[in-house]
GROMACS .gro file of C-alpha atoms in nm:
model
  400
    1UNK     CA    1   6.740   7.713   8.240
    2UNK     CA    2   6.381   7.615   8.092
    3UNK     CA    3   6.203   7.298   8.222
    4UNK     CA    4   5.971   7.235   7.973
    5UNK     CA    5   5.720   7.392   7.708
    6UNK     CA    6   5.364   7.352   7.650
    7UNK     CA    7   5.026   7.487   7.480
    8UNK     CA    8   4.848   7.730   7.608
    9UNK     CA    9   4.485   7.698   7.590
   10UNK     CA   10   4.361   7.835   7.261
   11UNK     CA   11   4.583   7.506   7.094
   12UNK     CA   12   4.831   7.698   6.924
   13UNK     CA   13   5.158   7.593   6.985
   14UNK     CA   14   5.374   7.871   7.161
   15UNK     CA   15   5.731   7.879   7.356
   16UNK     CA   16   5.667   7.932   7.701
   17UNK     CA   17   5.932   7.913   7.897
   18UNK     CA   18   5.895   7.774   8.294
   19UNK     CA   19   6.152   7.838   8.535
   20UNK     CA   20   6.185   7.733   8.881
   21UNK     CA   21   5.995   7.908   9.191
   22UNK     CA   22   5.730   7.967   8.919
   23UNK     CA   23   5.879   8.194   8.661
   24UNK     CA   24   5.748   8.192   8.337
   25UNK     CA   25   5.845   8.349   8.005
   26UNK     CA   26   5.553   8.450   7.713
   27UNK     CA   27   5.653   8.526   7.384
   28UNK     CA   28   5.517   8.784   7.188
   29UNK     CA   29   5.123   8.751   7.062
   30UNK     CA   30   5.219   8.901   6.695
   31UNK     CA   31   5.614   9.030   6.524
   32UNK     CA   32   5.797   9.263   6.711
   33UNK     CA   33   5.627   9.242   7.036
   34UNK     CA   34   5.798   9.176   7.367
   35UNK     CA   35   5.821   8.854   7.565
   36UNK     CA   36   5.647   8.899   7.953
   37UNK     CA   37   5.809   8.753   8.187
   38UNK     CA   38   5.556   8.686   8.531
   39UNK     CA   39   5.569   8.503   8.835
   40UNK     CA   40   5.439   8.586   9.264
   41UNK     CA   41   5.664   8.742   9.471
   42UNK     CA   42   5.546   8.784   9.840
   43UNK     CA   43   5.155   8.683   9.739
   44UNK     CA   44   5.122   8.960   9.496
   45UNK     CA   45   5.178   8.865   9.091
   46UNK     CA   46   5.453   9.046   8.931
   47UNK     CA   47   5.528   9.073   8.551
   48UNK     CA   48   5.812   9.251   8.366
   49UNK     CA   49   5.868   9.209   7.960
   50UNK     CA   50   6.194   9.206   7.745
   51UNK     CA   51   6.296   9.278   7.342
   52UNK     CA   52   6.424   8.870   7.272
   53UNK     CA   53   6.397   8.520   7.379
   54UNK     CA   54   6.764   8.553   7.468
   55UNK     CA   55   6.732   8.852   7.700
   56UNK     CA   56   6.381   8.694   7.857
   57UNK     CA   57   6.598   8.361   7.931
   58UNK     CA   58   6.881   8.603   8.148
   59UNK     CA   59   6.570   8.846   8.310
   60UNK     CA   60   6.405   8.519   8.457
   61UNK     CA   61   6.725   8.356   8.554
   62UNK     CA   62   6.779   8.671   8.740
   63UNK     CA   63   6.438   8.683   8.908
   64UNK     CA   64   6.465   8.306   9.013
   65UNK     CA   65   6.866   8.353   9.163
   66UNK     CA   66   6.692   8.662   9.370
   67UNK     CA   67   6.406   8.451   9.456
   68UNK     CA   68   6.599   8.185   9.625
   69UNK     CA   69   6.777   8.389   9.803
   70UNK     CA   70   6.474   8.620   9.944
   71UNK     CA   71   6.564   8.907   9.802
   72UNK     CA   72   6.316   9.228   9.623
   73UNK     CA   73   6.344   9.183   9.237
   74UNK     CA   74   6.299   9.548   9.189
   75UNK     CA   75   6.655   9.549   9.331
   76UNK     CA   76   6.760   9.444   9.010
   77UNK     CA   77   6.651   9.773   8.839
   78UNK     CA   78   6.889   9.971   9.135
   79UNK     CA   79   7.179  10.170   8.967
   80UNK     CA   80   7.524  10.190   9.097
   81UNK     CA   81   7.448  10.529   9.292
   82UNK     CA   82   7.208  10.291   9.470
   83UNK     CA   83   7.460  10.044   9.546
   84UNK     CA   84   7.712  10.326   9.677
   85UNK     CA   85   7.422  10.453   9.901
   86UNK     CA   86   7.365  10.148  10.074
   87UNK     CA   87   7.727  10.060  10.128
   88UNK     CA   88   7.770  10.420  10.306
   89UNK     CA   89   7.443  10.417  10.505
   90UNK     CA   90   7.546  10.457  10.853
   91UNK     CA   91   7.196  10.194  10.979
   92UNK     CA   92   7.381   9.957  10.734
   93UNK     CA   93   7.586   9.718  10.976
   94UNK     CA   94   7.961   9.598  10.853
   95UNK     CA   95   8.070   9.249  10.901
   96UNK     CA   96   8.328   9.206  11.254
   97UNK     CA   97   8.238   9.570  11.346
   98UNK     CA   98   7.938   9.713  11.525
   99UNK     CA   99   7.961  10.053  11.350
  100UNK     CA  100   8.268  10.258  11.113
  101UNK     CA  101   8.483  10.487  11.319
  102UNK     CA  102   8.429  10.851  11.215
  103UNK     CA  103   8.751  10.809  11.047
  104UNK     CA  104   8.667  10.524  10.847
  105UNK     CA  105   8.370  10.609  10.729
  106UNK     CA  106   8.543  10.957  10.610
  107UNK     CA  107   8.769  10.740  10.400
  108UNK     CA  108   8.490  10.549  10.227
  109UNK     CA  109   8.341  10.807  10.154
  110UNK     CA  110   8.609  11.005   9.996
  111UNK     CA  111   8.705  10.668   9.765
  112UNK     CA  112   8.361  10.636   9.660
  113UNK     CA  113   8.275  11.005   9.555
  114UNK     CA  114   8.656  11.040   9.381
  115UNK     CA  115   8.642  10.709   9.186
  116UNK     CA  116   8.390  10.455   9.193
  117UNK     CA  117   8.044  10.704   9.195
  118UNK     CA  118   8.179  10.858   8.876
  119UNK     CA  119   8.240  10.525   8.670
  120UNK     CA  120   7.910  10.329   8.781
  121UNK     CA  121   7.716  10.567   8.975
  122UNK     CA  122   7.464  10.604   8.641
  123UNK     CA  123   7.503  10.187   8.553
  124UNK     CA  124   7.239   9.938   8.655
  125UNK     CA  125   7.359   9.699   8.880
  126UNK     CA  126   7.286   9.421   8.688
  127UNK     CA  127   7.495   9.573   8.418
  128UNK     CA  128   7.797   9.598   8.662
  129UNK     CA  129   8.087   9.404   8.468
  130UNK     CA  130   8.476   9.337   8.606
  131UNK     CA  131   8.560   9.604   8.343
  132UNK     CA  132   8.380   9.858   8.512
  133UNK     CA  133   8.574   9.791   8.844
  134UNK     CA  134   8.926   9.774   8.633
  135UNK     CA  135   8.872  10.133   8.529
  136UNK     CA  136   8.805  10.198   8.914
  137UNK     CA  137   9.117  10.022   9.069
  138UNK     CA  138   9.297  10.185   8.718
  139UNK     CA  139   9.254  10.539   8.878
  140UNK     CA  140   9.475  10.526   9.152
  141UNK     CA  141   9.830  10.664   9.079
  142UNK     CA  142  10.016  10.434   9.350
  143UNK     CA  143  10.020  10.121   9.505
  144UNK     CA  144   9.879  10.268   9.863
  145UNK     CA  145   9.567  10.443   9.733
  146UNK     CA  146   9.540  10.112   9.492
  147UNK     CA  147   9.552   9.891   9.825
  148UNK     CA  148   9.274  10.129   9.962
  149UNK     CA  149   9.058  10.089   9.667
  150UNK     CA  150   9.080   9.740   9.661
  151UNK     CA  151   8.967   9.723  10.012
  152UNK     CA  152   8.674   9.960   9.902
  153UNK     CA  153   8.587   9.762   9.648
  154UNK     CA  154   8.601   9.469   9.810
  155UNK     CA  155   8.353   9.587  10.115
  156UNK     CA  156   8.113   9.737   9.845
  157UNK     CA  157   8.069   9.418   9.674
  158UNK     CA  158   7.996   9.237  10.006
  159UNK     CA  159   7.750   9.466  10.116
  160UNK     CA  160   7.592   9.443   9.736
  161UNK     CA  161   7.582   9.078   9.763
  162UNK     CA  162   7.467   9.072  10.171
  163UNK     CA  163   7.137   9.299  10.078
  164UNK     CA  164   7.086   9.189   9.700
  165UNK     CA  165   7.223   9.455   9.461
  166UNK     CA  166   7.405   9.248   9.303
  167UNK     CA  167   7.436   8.859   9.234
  168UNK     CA  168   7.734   8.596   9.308
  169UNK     CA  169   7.733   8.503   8.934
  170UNK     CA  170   7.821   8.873   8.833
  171UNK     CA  171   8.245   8.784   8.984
  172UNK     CA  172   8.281   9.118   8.970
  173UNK     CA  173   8.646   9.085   9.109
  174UNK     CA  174   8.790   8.821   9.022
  175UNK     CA  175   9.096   8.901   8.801
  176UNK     CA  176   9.027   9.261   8.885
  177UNK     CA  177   9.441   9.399   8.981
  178UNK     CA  178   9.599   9.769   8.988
  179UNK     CA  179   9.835   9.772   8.720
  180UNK     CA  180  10.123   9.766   8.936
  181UNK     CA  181  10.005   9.409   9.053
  182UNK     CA  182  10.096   9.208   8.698
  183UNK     CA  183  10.437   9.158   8.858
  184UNK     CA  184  10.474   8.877   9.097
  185UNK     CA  185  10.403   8.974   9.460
  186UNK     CA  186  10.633   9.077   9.717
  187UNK     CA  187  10.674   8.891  10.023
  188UNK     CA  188  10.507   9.008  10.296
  189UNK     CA  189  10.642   9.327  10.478
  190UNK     CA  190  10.836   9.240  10.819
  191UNK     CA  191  10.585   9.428  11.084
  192UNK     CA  192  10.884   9.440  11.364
  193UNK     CA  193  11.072   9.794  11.374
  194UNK     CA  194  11.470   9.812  11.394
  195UNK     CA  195  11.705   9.973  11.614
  196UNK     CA  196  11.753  10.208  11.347
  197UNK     CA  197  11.417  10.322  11.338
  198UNK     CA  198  11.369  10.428  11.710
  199UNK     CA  199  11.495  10.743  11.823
  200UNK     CA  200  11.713  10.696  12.092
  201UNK     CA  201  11.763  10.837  12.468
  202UNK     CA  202  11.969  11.146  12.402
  203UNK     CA  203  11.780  11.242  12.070
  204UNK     CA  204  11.403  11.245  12.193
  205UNK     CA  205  11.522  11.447  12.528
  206UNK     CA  206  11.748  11.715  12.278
  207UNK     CA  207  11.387  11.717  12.078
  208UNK     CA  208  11.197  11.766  12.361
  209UNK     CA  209  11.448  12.045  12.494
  210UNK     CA  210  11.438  12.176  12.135
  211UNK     CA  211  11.041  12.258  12.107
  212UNK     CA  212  11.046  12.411  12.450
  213UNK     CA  213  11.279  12.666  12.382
  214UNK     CA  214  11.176  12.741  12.026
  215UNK     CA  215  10.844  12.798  12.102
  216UNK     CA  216  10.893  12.947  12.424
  217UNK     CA  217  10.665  12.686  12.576
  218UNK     CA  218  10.793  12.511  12.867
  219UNK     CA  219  10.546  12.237  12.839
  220UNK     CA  220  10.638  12.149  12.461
  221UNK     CA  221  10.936  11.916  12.675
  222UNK     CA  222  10.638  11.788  12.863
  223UNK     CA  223  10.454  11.699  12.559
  224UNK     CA  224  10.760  11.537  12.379
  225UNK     CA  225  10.854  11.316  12.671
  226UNK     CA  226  10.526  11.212  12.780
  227UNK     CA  227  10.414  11.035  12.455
  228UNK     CA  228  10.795  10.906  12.438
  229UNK     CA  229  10.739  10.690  12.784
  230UNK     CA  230  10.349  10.684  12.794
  231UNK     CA  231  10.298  10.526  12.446
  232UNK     CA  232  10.007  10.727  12.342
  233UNK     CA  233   9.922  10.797  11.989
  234UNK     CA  234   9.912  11.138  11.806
  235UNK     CA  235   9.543  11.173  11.834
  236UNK     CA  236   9.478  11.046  12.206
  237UNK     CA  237   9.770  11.294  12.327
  238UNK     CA  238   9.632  11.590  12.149
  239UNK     CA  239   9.288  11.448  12.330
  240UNK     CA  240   9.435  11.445  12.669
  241UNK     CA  241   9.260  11.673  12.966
  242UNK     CA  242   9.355  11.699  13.301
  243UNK     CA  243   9.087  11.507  13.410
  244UNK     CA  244   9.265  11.176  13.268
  245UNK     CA  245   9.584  11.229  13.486
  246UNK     CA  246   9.606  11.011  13.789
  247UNK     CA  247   9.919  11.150  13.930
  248UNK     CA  248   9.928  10.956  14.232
  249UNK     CA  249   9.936  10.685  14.032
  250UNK     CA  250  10.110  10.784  13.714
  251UNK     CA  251   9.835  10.659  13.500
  252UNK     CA  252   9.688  10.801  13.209
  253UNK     CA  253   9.347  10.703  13.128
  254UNK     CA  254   9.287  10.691  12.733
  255UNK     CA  255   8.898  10.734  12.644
  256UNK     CA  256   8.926  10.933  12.375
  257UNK     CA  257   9.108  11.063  12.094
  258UNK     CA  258   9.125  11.351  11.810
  259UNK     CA  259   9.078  11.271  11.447
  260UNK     CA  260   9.074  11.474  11.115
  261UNK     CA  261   8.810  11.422  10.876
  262UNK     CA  262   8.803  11.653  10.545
  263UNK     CA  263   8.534  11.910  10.730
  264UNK     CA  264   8.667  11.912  11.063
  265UNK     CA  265   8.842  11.755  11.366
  266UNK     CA  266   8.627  11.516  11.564
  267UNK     CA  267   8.657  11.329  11.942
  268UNK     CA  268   8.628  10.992  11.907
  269UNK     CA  269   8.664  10.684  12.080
  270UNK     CA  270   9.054  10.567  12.054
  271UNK     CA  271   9.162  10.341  11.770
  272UNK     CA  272   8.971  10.025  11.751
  273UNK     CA  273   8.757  10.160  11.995
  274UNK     CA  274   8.976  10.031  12.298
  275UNK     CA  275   8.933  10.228  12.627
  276UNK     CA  276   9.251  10.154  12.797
  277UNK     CA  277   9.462  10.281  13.085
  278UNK     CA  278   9.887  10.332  13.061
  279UNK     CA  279  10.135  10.498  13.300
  280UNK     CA  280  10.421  10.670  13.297
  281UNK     CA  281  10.778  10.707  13.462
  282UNK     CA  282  10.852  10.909  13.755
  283UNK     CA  283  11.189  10.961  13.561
  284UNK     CA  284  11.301  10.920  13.213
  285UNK     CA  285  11.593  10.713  13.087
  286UNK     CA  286  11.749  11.063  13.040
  287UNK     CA  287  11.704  11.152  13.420
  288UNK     CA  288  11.425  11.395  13.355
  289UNK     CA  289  11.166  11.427  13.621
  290UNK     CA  290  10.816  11.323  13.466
  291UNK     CA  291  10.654  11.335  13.760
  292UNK     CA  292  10.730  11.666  13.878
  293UNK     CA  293  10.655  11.809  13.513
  294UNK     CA  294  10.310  11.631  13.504
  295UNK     CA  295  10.271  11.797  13.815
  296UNK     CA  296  10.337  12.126  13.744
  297UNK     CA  297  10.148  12.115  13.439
  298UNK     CA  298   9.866  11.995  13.626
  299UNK     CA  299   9.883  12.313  13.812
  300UNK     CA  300   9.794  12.533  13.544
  301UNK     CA  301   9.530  12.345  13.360
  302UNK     CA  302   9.182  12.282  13.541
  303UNK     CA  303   9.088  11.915  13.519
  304UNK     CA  304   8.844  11.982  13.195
  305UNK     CA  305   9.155  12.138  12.961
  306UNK     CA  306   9.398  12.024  12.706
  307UNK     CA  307   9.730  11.985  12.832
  308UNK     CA  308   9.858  12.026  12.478
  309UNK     CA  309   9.620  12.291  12.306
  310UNK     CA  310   9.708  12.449  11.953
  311UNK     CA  311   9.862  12.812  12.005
  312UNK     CA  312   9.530  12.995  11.916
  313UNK     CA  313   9.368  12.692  12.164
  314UNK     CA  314   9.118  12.373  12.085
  315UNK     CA  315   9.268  12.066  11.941
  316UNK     CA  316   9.615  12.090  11.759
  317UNK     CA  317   9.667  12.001  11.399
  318UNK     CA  318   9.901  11.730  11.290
  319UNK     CA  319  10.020  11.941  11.008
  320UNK     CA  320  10.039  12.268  11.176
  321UNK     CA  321  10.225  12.094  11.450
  322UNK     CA  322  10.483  11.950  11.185
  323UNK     CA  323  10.552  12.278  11.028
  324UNK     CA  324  10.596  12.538  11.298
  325UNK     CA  325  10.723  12.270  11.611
  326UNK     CA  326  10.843  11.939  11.537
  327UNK     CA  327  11.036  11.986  11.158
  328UNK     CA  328  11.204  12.329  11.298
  329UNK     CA  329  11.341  12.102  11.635
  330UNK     CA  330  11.410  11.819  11.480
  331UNK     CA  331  11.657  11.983  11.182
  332UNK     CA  332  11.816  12.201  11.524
  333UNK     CA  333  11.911  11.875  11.624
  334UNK     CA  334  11.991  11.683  11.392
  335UNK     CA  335  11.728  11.461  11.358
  336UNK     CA  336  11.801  11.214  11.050
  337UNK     CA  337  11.636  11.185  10.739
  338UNK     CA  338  11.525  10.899  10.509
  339UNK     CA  339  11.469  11.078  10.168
  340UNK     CA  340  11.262  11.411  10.217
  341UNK     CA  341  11.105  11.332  10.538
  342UNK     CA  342  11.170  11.220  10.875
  343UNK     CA  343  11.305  10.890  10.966
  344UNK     CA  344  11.218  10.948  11.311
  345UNK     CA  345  10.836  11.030  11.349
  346UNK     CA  346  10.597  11.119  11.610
  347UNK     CA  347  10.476  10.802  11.573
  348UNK     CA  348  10.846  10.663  11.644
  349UNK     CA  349  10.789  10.778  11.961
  350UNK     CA  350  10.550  10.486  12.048
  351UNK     CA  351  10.821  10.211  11.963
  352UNK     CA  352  11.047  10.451  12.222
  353UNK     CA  353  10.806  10.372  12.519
  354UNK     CA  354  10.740   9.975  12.384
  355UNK     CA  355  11.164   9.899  12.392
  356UNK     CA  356  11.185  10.086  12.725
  357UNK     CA  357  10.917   9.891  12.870
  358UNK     CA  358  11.009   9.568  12.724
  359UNK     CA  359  11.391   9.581  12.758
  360UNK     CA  360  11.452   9.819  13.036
  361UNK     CA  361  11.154   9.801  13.293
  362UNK     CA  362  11.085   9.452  13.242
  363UNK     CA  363  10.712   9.465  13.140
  364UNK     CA  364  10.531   9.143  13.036
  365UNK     CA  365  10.447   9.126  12.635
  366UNK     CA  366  10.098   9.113  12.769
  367UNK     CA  367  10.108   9.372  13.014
  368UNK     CA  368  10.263   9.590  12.709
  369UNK     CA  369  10.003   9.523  12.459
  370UNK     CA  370   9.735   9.673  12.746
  371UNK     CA  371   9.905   9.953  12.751
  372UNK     CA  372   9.992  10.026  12.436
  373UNK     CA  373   9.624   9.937  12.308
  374UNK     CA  374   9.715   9.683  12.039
  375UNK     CA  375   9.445   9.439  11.931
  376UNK     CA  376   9.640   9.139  12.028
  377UNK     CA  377   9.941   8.994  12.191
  378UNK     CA  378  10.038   8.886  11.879
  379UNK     CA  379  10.062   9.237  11.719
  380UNK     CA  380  10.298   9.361  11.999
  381UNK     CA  381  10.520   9.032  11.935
  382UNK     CA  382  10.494   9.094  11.578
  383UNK     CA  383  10.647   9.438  11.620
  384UNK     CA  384  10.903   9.433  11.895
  385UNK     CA  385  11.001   9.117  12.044
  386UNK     CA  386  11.272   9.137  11.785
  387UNK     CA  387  11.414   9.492  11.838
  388UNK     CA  388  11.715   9.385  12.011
  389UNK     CA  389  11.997   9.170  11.790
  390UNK     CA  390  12.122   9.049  12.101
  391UNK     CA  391  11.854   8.771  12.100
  392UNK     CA  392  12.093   8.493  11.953
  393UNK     CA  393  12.339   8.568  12.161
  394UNK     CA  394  12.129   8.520  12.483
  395UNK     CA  395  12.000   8.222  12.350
  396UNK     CA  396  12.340   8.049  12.284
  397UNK     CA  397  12.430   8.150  12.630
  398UNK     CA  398  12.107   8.026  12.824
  399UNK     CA  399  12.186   7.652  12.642
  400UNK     CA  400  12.555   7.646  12.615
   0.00000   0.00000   0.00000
């Protein structure tokens, strides 16, 4: 607010408003005119006006919050296209991360050109209101892409904040909720995976048998059972070259993995951008010899090809791999269903080579969350340690 007021130096009594870090505010010299507001900004004098008294009072408060935090003031005439810029400029540096995966960054930029460019792309960012980021999170049609949005929101406000597009006293979230939200949250979702939801011995060796012989593709079985008792993900599998096999070892060395974007598919560094190094079995739980099948693979490939190209060769495609391999094996074999998809995934195929490793080989929690590339111990404790309902039982008879 104002300090004080005092004549200027022809007597007459005028308003002039002083602020702090030397801001001032001039009325108008006759009716109608605009109040100047001036004041130094990096040793050069800088002057802007406005229509009232009232709207002169918030343009200097403005200019003094920016000042004390070292910040341009000619950020405050920088429009919400601005903002969006800034938050998707790839020399901009997120908090906790050194740089956005290719994936990420895909995904921020798809939320920000579908719904939050179109709503206050054209508004100043002083103008920004919470209303204007209600009708963004109001867009989304369920409570995933609302979650997303959120999140979007969230880091676009930081990086506002972090460079000076907008200021703290704008809240511009605070009471902000998808309308899904007004009833009172859920507890938070149980991270560990049942029984129920891991496919067992018999059904991911029937699968694997399945793919071969429907696609006429010996190595389909290979490709099944390998991510089954190797733990890989979708996109480091469809990533893998010979040249990552150590079969004297049976290690596979995971540097790299295949993402889609909306353009294209893209190598990447793994998820989270953790190099790490798994193995596999000599023989399955199913008495299937790995070994001699990562062997004979390795035969045919040189050390610089995919071991699991797409039929027309290059990476494979998630999708196209769902609709002409996996869904026409899995209904052969009676895979079950939860609704209209899958209750057994690709993905399930992880938590098959996590309980084998845990329950049947013995492997250390830590040990397992090395090789299955999981940011912490704690996320691999979080999501299996409680697979098996035996766990009571062994703990009344260890202290009986």
């Amino acid at each position: 607010m104002p300090q004080k007021m005092r004549k200027n130096q022809d007597q007459h009594q005028r308003e002039v408003l002083e602020f702090d870090h030397g801001v001032a505010a001039y009325p108008p010299g006759d009716s109608g005119g605009y109040w100047r507001i001036r004041w130094e900004e990096s040793r050069r004098r800088r002057d802007t006006t406005a229509k009232s008294r009232s709207a002169a009072i918030a343009k200097a408060t403005e200019i003094v919050e920016r000042l004390a935090r070292s910040t341009p003031t000619e950020l405050g005439r920088a429009r919400g296209a601005d903002l969006v810029a800034h938050y998707l400029d790839p020399q901009r540096r997120p908090p906790r991360v050194h740089q956005w995966s290719e994936k990420h960054r895909d995904d921020q930029t798809r939320y920000c050109e579908l719904y939050v460019s179109p709503v206050i792309g054209d508004v100043p960012c002083r103008n920004l209101s919470r209303s204007d980021f209600q009708t963004i999170i109001d867009q989304a049609r369920t409570a995933s892409v609302a979650q997303h949005l959120r999140r979007c929101l969230t880091g676009l406000v930081g990086a506002g904040l972090e460079e000076g597009y907008l200021l703290v006293r704008q809240d511009l979230l605070r009471g902000v909720r998808w309308h899904g939200e007004l009833v009172a949250p859920a507890e938070p979702a149980d991270q560990a995976v049942t029984q129920e939801e891991i496919p067992t011995t018999q059904a991911v060796h029937a699968l694997a048998a399945a793919t071969a012989e429907r696609t006429g593709l010996w190595w389909r079985e290979l490709q099944i059972l390998l991510v089954a008792y190797s733990g890989v993900r979708w996109g480091e599998h469809v990533a893998l070259r010979g040249e990552q096999m150590d079969l004297d070892r049976r290690r596979v060395r995971v540097d790299r993995q295949v993402i889609e974007t909306r353009s294209a598919l893209k190598e990447t560094l793994p998820k989270g951008r953790r190099r790490r190094t798994t193995m596999f079995p000599a023989c399955t739980p199913g008495g299937v010899d790995l070994e001699a099948m990562v062997k004979r693979r390795l035969r045919e490939v040189d050390t610089g090809d995919l071991l699991f190209p797409a039929p027309r060769g290059g990476w494979a495609r998630r999708s196209n791999y769902g609709r002409f391999t996996w869904d026409p094996a899995a209904e052969e074999v009676g895979w079950p269903r939860g609704g209209r998809s899958w209750l057994w995934t690709f993905h399930s195929l992880r938590h098959v080579f996590a309980t084998w490793a845990l329950h049947e080989a013995g492997i250390p929690v830590e040990d397992l969350s090395r090789l299955m590339g999981h940011s912490s111990t704690r996320v691999t404790q979080d999501i299996y340690i409680h697979v098996r309902g035996d766990m009571f039982d062994r703990f009344f008879e260890a202290t009986g």
